[in-house]
Coordinates of C-alpha atoms (C1' of nucleotides) in Angstrom, one line a residue:
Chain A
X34 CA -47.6 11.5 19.3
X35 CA -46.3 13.8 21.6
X36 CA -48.8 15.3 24.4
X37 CA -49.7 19.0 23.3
X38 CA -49.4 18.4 19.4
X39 CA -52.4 18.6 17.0
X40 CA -53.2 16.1 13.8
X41 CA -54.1 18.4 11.5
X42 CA -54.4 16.0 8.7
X43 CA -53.1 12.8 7.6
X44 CA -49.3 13.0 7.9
X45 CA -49.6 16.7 9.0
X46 CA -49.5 18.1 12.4
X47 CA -49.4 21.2 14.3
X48 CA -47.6 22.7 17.3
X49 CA -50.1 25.0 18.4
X50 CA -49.3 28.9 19.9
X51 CA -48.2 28.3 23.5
X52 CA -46.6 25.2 22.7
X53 CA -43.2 27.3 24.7
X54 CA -43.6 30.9 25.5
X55 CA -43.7 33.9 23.1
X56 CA -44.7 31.8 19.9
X57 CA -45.7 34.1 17.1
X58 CA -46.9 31.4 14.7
X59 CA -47.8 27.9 15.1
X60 CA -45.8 25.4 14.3
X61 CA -46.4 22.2 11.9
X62 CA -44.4 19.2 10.9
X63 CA -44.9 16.5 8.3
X64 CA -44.6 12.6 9.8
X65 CA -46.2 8.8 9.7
X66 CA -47.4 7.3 12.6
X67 CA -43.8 5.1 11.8
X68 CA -41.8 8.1 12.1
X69 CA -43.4 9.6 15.3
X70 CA -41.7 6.9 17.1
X71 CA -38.1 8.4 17.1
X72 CA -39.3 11.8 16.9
X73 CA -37.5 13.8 20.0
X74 CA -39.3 16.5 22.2
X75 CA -36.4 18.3 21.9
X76 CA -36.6 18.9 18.3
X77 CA -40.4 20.0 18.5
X78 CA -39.6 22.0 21.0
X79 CA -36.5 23.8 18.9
X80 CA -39.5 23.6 16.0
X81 CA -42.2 25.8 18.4
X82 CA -38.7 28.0 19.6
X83 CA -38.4 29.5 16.0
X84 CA -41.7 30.4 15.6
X85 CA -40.8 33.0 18.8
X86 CA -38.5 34.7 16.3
X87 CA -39.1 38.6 15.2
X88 CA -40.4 38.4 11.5
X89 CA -42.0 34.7 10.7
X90 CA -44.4 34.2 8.6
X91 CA -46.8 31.9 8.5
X92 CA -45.4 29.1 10.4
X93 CA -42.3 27.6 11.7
X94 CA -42.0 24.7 9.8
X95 CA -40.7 20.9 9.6
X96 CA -40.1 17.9 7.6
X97 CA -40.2 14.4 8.1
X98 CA -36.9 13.9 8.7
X99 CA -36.7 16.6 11.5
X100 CA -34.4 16.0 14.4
X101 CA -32.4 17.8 17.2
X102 CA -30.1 20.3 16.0
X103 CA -28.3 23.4 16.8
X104 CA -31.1 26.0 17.4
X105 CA -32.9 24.9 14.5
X106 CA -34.4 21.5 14.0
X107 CA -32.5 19.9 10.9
X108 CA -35.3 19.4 8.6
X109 CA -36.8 23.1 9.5
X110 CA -38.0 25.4 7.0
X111 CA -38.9 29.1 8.2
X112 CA -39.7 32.4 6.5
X113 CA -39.0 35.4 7.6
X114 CA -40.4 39.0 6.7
X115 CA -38.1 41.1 4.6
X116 CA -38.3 44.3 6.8
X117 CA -39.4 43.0 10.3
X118 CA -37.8 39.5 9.9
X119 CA -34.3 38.0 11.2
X120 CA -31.5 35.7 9.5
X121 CA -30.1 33.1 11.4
X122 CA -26.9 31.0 11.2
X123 CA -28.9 28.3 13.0
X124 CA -31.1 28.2 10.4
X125 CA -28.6 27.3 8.0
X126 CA -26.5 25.2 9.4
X127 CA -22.8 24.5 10.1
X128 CA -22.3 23.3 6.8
X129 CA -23.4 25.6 4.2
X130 CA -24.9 24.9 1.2
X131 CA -24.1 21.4 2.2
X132 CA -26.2 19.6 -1.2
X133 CA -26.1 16.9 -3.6
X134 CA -25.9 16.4 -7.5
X135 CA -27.2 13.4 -9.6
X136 CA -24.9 12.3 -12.9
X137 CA -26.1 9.8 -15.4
X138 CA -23.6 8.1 -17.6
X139 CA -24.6 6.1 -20.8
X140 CA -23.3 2.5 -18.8
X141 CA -25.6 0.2 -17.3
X142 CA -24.6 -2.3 -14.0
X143 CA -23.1 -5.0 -16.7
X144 CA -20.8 -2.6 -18.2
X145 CA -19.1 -2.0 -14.8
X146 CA -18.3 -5.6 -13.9
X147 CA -15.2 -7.4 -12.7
X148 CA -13.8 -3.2 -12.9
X149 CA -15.5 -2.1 -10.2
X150 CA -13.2 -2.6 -7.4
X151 CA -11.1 -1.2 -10.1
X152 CA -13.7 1.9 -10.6
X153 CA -13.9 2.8 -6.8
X154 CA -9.9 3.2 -6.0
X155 CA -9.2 5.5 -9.1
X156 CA -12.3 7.5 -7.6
X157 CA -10.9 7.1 -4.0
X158 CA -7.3 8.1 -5.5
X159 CA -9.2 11.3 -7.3
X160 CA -11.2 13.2 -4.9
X161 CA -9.5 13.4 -1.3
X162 CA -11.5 12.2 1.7
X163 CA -11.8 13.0 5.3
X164 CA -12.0 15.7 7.9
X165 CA -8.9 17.1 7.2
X166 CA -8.9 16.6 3.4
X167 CA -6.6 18.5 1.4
X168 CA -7.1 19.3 -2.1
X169 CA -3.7 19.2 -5.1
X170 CA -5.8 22.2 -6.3
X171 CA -4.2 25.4 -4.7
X172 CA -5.8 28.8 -5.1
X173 CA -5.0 32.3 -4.6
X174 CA -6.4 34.1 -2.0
X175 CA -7.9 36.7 -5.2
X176 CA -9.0 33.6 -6.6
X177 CA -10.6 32.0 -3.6
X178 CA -13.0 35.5 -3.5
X179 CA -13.6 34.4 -7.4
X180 CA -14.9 31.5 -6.3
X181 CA -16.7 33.0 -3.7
X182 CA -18.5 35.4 -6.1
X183 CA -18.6 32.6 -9.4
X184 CA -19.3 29.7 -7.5
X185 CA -19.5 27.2 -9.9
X186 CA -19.3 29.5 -12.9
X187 CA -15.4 29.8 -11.6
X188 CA -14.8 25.9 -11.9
X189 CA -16.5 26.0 -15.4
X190 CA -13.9 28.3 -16.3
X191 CA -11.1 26.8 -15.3
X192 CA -11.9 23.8 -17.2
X193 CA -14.1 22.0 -14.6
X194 CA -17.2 20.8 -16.6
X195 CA -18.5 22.6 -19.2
X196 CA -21.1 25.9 -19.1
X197 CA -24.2 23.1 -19.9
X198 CA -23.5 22.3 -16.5
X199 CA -24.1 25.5 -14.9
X200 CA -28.1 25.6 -16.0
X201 CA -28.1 22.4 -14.6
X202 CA -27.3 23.9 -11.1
X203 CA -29.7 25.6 -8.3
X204 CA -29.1 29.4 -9.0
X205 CA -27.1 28.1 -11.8
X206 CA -24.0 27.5 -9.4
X207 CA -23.9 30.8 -7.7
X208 CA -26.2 33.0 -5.8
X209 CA -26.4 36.6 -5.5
X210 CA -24.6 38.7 -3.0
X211 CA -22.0 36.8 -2.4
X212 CA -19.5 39.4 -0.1
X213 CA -16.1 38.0 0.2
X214 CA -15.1 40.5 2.5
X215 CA -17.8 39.1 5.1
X216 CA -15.2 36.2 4.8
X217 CA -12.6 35.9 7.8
X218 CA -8.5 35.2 7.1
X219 CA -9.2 32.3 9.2
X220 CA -12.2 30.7 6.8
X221 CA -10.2 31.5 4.1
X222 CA -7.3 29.9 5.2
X223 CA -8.9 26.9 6.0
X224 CA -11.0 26.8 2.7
X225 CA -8.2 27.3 0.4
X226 CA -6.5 23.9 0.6
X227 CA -10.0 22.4 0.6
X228 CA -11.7 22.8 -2.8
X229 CA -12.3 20.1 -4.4
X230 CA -12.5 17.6 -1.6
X231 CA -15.1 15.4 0.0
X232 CA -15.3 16.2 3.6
X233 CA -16.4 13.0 6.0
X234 CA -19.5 12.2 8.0
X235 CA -22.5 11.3 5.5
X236 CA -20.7 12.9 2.7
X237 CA -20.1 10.5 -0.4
X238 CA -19.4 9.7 -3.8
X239 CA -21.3 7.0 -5.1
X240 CA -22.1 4.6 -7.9
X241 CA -25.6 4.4 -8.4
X242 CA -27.7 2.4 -10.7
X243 CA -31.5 3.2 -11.4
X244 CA -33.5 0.5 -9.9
X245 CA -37.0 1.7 -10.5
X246 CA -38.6 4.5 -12.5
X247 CA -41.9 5.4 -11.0
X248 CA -42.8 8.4 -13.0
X249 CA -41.9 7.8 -16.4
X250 CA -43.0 11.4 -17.9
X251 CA -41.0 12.8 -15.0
X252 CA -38.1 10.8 -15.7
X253 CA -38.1 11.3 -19.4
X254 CA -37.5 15.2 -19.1
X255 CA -35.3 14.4 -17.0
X256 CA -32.9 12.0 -18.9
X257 CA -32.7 9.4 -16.6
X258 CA -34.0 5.4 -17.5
X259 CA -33.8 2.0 -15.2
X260 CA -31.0 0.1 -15.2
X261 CA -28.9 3.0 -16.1
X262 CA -25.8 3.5 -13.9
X263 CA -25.2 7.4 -12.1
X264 CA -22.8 8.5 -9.6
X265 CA -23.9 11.0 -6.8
X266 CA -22.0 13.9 -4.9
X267 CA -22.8 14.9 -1.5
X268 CA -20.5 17.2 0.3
X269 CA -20.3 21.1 1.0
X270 CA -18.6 23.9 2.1
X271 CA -16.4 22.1 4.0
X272 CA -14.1 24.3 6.5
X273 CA -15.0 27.8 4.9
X274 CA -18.7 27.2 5.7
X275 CA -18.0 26.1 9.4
X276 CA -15.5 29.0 9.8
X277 CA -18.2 31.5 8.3
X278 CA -20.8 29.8 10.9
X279 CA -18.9 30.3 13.4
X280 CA -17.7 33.6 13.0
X281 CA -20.9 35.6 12.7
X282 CA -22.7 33.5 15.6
X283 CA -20.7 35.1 17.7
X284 CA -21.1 38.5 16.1
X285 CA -24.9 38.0 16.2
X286 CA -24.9 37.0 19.5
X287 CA -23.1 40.1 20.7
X288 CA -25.7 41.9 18.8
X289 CA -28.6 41.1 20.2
X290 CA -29.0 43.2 22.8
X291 CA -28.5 46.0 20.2
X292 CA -31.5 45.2 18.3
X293 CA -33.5 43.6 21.5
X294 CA -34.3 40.3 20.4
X295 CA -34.7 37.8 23.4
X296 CA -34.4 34.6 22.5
X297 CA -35.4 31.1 24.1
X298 CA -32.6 29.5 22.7
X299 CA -28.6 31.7 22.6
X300 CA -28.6 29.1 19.7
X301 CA -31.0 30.9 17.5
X302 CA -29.1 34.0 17.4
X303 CA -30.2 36.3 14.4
X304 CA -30.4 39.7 13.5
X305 CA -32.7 42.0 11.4
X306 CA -32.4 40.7 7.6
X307 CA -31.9 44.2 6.7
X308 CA -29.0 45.2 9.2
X309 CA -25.5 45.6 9.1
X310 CA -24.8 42.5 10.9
X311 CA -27.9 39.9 9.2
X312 CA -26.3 41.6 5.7
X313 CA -23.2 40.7 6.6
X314 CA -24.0 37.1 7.3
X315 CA -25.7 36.6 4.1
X316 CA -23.0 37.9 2.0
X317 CA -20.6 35.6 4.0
X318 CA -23.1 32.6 3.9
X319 CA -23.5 33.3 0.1
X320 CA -19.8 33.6 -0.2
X321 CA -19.9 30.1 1.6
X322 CA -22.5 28.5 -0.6
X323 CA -20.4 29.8 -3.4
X324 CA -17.7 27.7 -2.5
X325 CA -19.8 24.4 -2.3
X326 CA -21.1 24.6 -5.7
X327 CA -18.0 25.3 -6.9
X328 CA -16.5 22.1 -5.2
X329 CA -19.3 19.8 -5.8
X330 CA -18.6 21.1 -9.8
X331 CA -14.7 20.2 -9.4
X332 CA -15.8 16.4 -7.9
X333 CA -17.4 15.8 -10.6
X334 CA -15.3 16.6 -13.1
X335 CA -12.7 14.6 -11.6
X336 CA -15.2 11.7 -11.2
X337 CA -16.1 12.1 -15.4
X338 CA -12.4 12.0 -16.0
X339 CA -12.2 8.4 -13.9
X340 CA -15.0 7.2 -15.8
X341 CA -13.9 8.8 -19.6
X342 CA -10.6 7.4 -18.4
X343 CA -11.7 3.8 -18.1
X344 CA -15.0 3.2 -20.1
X345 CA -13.5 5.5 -23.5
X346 CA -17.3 7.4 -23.1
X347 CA -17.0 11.2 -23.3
X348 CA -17.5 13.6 -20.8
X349 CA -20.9 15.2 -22.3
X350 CA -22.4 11.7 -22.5
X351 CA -22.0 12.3 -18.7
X352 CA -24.7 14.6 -17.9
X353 CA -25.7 16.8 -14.5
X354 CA -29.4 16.4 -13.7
X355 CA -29.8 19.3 -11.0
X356 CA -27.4 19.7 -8.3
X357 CA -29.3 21.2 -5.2
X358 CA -28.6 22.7 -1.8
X359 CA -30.7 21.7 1.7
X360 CA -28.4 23.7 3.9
X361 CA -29.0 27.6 2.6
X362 CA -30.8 30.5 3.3
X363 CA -32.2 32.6 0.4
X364 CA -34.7 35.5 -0.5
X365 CA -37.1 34.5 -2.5
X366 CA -41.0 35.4 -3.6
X367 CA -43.5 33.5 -2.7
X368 CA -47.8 33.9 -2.0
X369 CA -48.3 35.7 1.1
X370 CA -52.0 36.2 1.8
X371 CA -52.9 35.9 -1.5
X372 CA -50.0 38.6 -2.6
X373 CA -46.4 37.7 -3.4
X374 CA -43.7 39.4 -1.4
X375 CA -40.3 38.7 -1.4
X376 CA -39.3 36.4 2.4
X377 CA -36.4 35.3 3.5
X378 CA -36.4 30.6 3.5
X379 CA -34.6 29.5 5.8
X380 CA -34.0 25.6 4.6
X381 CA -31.9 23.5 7.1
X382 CA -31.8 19.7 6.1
X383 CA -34.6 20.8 3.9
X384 CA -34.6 20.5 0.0
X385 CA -35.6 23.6 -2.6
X386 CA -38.7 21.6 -4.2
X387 CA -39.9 24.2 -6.5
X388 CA -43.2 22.9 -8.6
X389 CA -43.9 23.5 -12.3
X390 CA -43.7 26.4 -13.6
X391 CA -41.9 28.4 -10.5
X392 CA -39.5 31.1 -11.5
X393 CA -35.9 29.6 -11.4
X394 CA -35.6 26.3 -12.3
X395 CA -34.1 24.8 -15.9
X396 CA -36.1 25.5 -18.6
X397 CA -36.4 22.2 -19.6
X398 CA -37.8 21.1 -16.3
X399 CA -40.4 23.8 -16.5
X400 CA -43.4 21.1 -17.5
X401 CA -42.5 18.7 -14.2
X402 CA -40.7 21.6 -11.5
X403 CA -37.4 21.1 -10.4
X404 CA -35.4 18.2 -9.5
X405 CA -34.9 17.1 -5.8
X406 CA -32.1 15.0 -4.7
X407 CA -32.8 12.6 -1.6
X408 CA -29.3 11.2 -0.9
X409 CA -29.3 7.6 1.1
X410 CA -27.6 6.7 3.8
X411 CA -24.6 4.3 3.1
X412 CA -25.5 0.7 1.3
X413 CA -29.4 2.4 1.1
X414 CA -31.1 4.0 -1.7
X415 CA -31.4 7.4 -3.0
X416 CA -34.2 9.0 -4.7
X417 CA -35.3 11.6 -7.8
X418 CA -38.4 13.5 -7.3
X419 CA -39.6 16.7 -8.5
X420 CA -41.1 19.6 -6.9
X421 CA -45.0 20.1 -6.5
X422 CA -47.1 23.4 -6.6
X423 CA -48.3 21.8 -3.3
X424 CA -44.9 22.2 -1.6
X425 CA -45.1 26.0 -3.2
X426 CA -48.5 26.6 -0.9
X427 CA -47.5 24.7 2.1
X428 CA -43.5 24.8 2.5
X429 CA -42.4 27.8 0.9
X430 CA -41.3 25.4 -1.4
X431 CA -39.9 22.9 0.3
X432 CA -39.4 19.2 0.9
X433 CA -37.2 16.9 3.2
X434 CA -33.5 16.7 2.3
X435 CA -32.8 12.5 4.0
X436 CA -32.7 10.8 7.1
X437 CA -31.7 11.8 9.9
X438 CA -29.5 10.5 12.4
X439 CA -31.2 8.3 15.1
X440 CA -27.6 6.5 16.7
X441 CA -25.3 8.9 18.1
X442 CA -21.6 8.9 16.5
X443 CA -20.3 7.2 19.3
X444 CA -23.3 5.2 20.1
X445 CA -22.7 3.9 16.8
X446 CA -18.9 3.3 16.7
X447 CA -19.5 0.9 20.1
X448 CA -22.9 -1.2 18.1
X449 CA -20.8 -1.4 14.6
X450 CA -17.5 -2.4 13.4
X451 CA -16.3 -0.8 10.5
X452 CA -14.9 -3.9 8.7
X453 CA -17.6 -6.0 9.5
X454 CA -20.0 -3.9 7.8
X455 CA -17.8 -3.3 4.8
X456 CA -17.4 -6.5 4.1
X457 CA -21.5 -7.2 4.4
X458 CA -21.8 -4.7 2.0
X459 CA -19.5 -6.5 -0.3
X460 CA -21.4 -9.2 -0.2
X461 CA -24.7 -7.7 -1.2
X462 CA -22.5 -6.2 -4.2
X463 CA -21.7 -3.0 -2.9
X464 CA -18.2 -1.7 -2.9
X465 CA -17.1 1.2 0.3
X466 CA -14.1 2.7 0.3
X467 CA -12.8 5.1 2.8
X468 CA -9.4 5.9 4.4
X469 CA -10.4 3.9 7.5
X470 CA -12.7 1.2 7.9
X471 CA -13.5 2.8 11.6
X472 CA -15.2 6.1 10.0
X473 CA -17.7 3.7 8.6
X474 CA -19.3 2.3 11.7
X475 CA -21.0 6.2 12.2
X476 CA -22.3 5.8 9.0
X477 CA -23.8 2.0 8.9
X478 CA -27.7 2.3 8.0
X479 CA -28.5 1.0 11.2
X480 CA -28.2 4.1 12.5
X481 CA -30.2 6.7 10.3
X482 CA -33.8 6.6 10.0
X483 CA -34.9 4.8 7.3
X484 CA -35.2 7.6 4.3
X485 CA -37.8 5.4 2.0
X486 CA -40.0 6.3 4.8
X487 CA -39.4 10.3 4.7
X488 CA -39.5 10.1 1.0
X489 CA -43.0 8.1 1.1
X490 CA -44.1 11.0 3.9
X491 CA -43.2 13.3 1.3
X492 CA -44.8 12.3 -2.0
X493 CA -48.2 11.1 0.0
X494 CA -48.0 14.8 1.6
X495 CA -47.7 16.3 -1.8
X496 CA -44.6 17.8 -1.3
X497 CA -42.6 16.3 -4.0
X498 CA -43.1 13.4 -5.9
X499 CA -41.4 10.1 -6.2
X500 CA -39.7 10.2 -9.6
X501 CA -37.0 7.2 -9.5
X502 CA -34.9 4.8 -7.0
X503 CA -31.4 4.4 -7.4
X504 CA -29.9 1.7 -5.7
X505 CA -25.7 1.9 -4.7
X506 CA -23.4 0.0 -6.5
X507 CA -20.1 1.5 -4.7
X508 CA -19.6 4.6 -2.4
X509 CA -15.9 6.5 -1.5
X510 CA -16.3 8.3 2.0
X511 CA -14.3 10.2 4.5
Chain B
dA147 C1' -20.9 18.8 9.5
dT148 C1' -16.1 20.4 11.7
dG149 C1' -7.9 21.6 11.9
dT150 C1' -14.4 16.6 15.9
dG151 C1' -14.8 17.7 22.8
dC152 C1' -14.9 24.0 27.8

DNA sequence: ATGTGC
């Protein structure tokens, strides 16, 4: 472990005051002795650089899949007080409300043979891929602030899914104060072609089959059983979000001065939560998450319609477990000193894992807490848990959200050739498709961290628990 | 992640 940081138990350690200058709080991090090996100073050191920030409570905090971001670690949690605290762009990250849902169909892994191939270019011909990505969808610019407000909800009305889907959402597809006018012309005008496409990078649409149930209660309430075959969406707010990023980091830099918040890092730029400026970024960042659920719900219709299309099953036998956000920032009330008081979570590469019985979660899941969604990198699995009341006293709430990167893009693309690996893939029975076989060298395994590792750090920590492994059967990416 | 980089 790195010189200066505290064990403070098993796979917990801390970053004690002093760690950098000016730290309010101390800092801790969940990791394995595995883990500890790729683990970069720099990212501890953005990890102790939050903790300087005007409002935290508690402590600045990280999972195990923490690594170097922009200002924030990805995989950093951090709360911040409602009336003394700041919000934070870097805290959210680039891509908001960037999250994955989980579908299960009634097929299993027989059902799809010898029309698989078959399977992956209707779903490749049905939700556009890539940076540039554009959607056949085309919205108004009233509708786009519709979508904005409705999220989701919007989609569901148009004819995307059905309103069963929407309880099956975090913050049933749409969170509160959404503010479309905290929206520039320029992230609308790049959003607007976009909805209802994947995006690139780690993004995907996959085929998934369950390969292991290792909570059965768990996985009875929440419908899923081995062998059974799922597909997966991960993708975001695509341009919008960056746009939204982009545009109030610079307004919050130039206000920083105004509300004298010195900073370590110009990359942790904030403002009070309860300022014109930190409003304004939540309603735009709301606005932003808005338009992720919203295009995660329109995927997946289109992905039900491939699969009614071929396999004759209907579209409610094709049913949403959870879909949840990792890149979001939201107020929420948790146990402060042994009172509850409403904080701002800041979750960046970090996963909502709300235990049993929290406020805000389905119902249905009530007995077992919420869902969390641990997307794999490509040709790995991904995994179900749940949320823990441990995660509730230690996280805010909060678990890891996958593995992180430990291959830079273009480290990557000179180690791996795109073919190559596709056609490895292939033979272990897994099917890529993506508009270039060069955009998959970035994303070969080889060069993530190995998430069965940050999901084990997580379920031995107590912050969620292992609840099934699903194992890809074919993926469409960017 | 991203109309990919000051």
């Amino acid at each position: 472990m790195l010189e200066g940081i505290n064990k403070i138990g098993d796979l917990e350690w801390e970053v004690p005051i002093g760690y950098v200058a000016n730290m309010r709080v101390p800092g801790r991090f969940f990791l394995s002795r595995a883990l500890a090996e790729t683990l970069e100073e720099g990212a501890v050191r953005q990890l102790a650089n939050v903790a300087t920030l005007p409002g935290i409570v508690k402590h600045s905090l990280a999972m195990p899949d923490i690594h170097w971001g922009y200002g924030f670690p990805i995989g950093g949690v951090a709360a911040f007080d409602m009336t003394e605290g700041v919000i934070s762009p870097g805290g959210v990250g680039f891509d908001i409300n960037c999250g994955v849902r989980l579908i299960t169909t009634p097929l299993s892994e027989a059902d799809l043979a010898g029309r698989k191939r078959d399977l992956i270019e209707r779903l490749f011909a049905a939700v556009p891929t890539g940076v540039g990505a554009k959607s056949t969808l085309r919205v108004s610019n009233r509708e786009l602030s519709e979508v904005m407000v409705n999220g989701a909800r919007w989609a569901v009305e148009r004819g995307f899914g059905t309103g069963a889907d929407l309880a099956r959402c975090e913050e049933e597809g749409a969170m509160p104060g959404a503010d479309p006018d905290a929206v520039s012309a320029k992230a609308r005008q790049r959003g607007a072609p976009q909805l209802g496409t994947l995006g690139a990078g780690n993004h995907f649409l996959e085929i998934q089959v369950v390969k292991e149930i290792v909570d059965p209660e768990a996985a009875r309430v929440f419908g899923i059983v081995e062998g059974q075959v799922c597909f997966m969406v991960h993708c975001g707010s695509r341009g919008l979000g960056h746009q939204v990023a982009t545009d109030h980091l610079r307004i919050l830099e130039s206000a920083l001065g105004k509300y004298r918040i010195q900073l370590p890092d110009r990359q942790l730029a904030c403002a009070p939560v309860d300022s014109p400026e930190g409003r304004a970024y939540y309603g735009g960042m709301a606005s932003a998450a808005n338009y992720a659920w919203a295009n995660r719900q329109v995927i997946m219709h289109e992905a039900r319609k491939v699969f009614a299309e071929m396999y004759g099953i209907d579209y409610d036998e094709m049913r949403l477990v959870y879909d949840v956000a990792h890149n979001v920032a939201k107020f929420e009330r948790h146990d402060v000193d042994g009172a509850q008081a409403e904080v701002c979570v800041h979750r960046k590469g970090a996963t909502r894992a709300f235990g049993p019985g929290a406020p805000g979660i389905p119902h249905a899941y009530a007995a077992v807490g919420q869902p969390v969604l641990i997307p794999g990198s490509m040709g790995t699995s991904s995994y179900l848990l749940h949320g823990t009341t441990t995660a509730m006293q230690k996280t805010w709430g909060s678990t890891c959200h996958g593995a992180g990167r430990v291959l830079s893009r273009s480290k990557a693309k000179k180690e791996v050739r795109g073919k190559e690996l596709r056609l490895q893939l292939a033979e272990e029975g897994i099917l890529v498709r993506a508009s270039h076989d060069s955009v998959l060298a970035e994303e070969a395994p080889e060069v993530y961290k190995p998430s069965h590792e940050v999901v084990r750090v997580v379920h031995e920590a107590g912050l969620s628990g292992i609840v099934a492994r699903l194992n890809p059967l074919g993926v469409i990416k960017g």
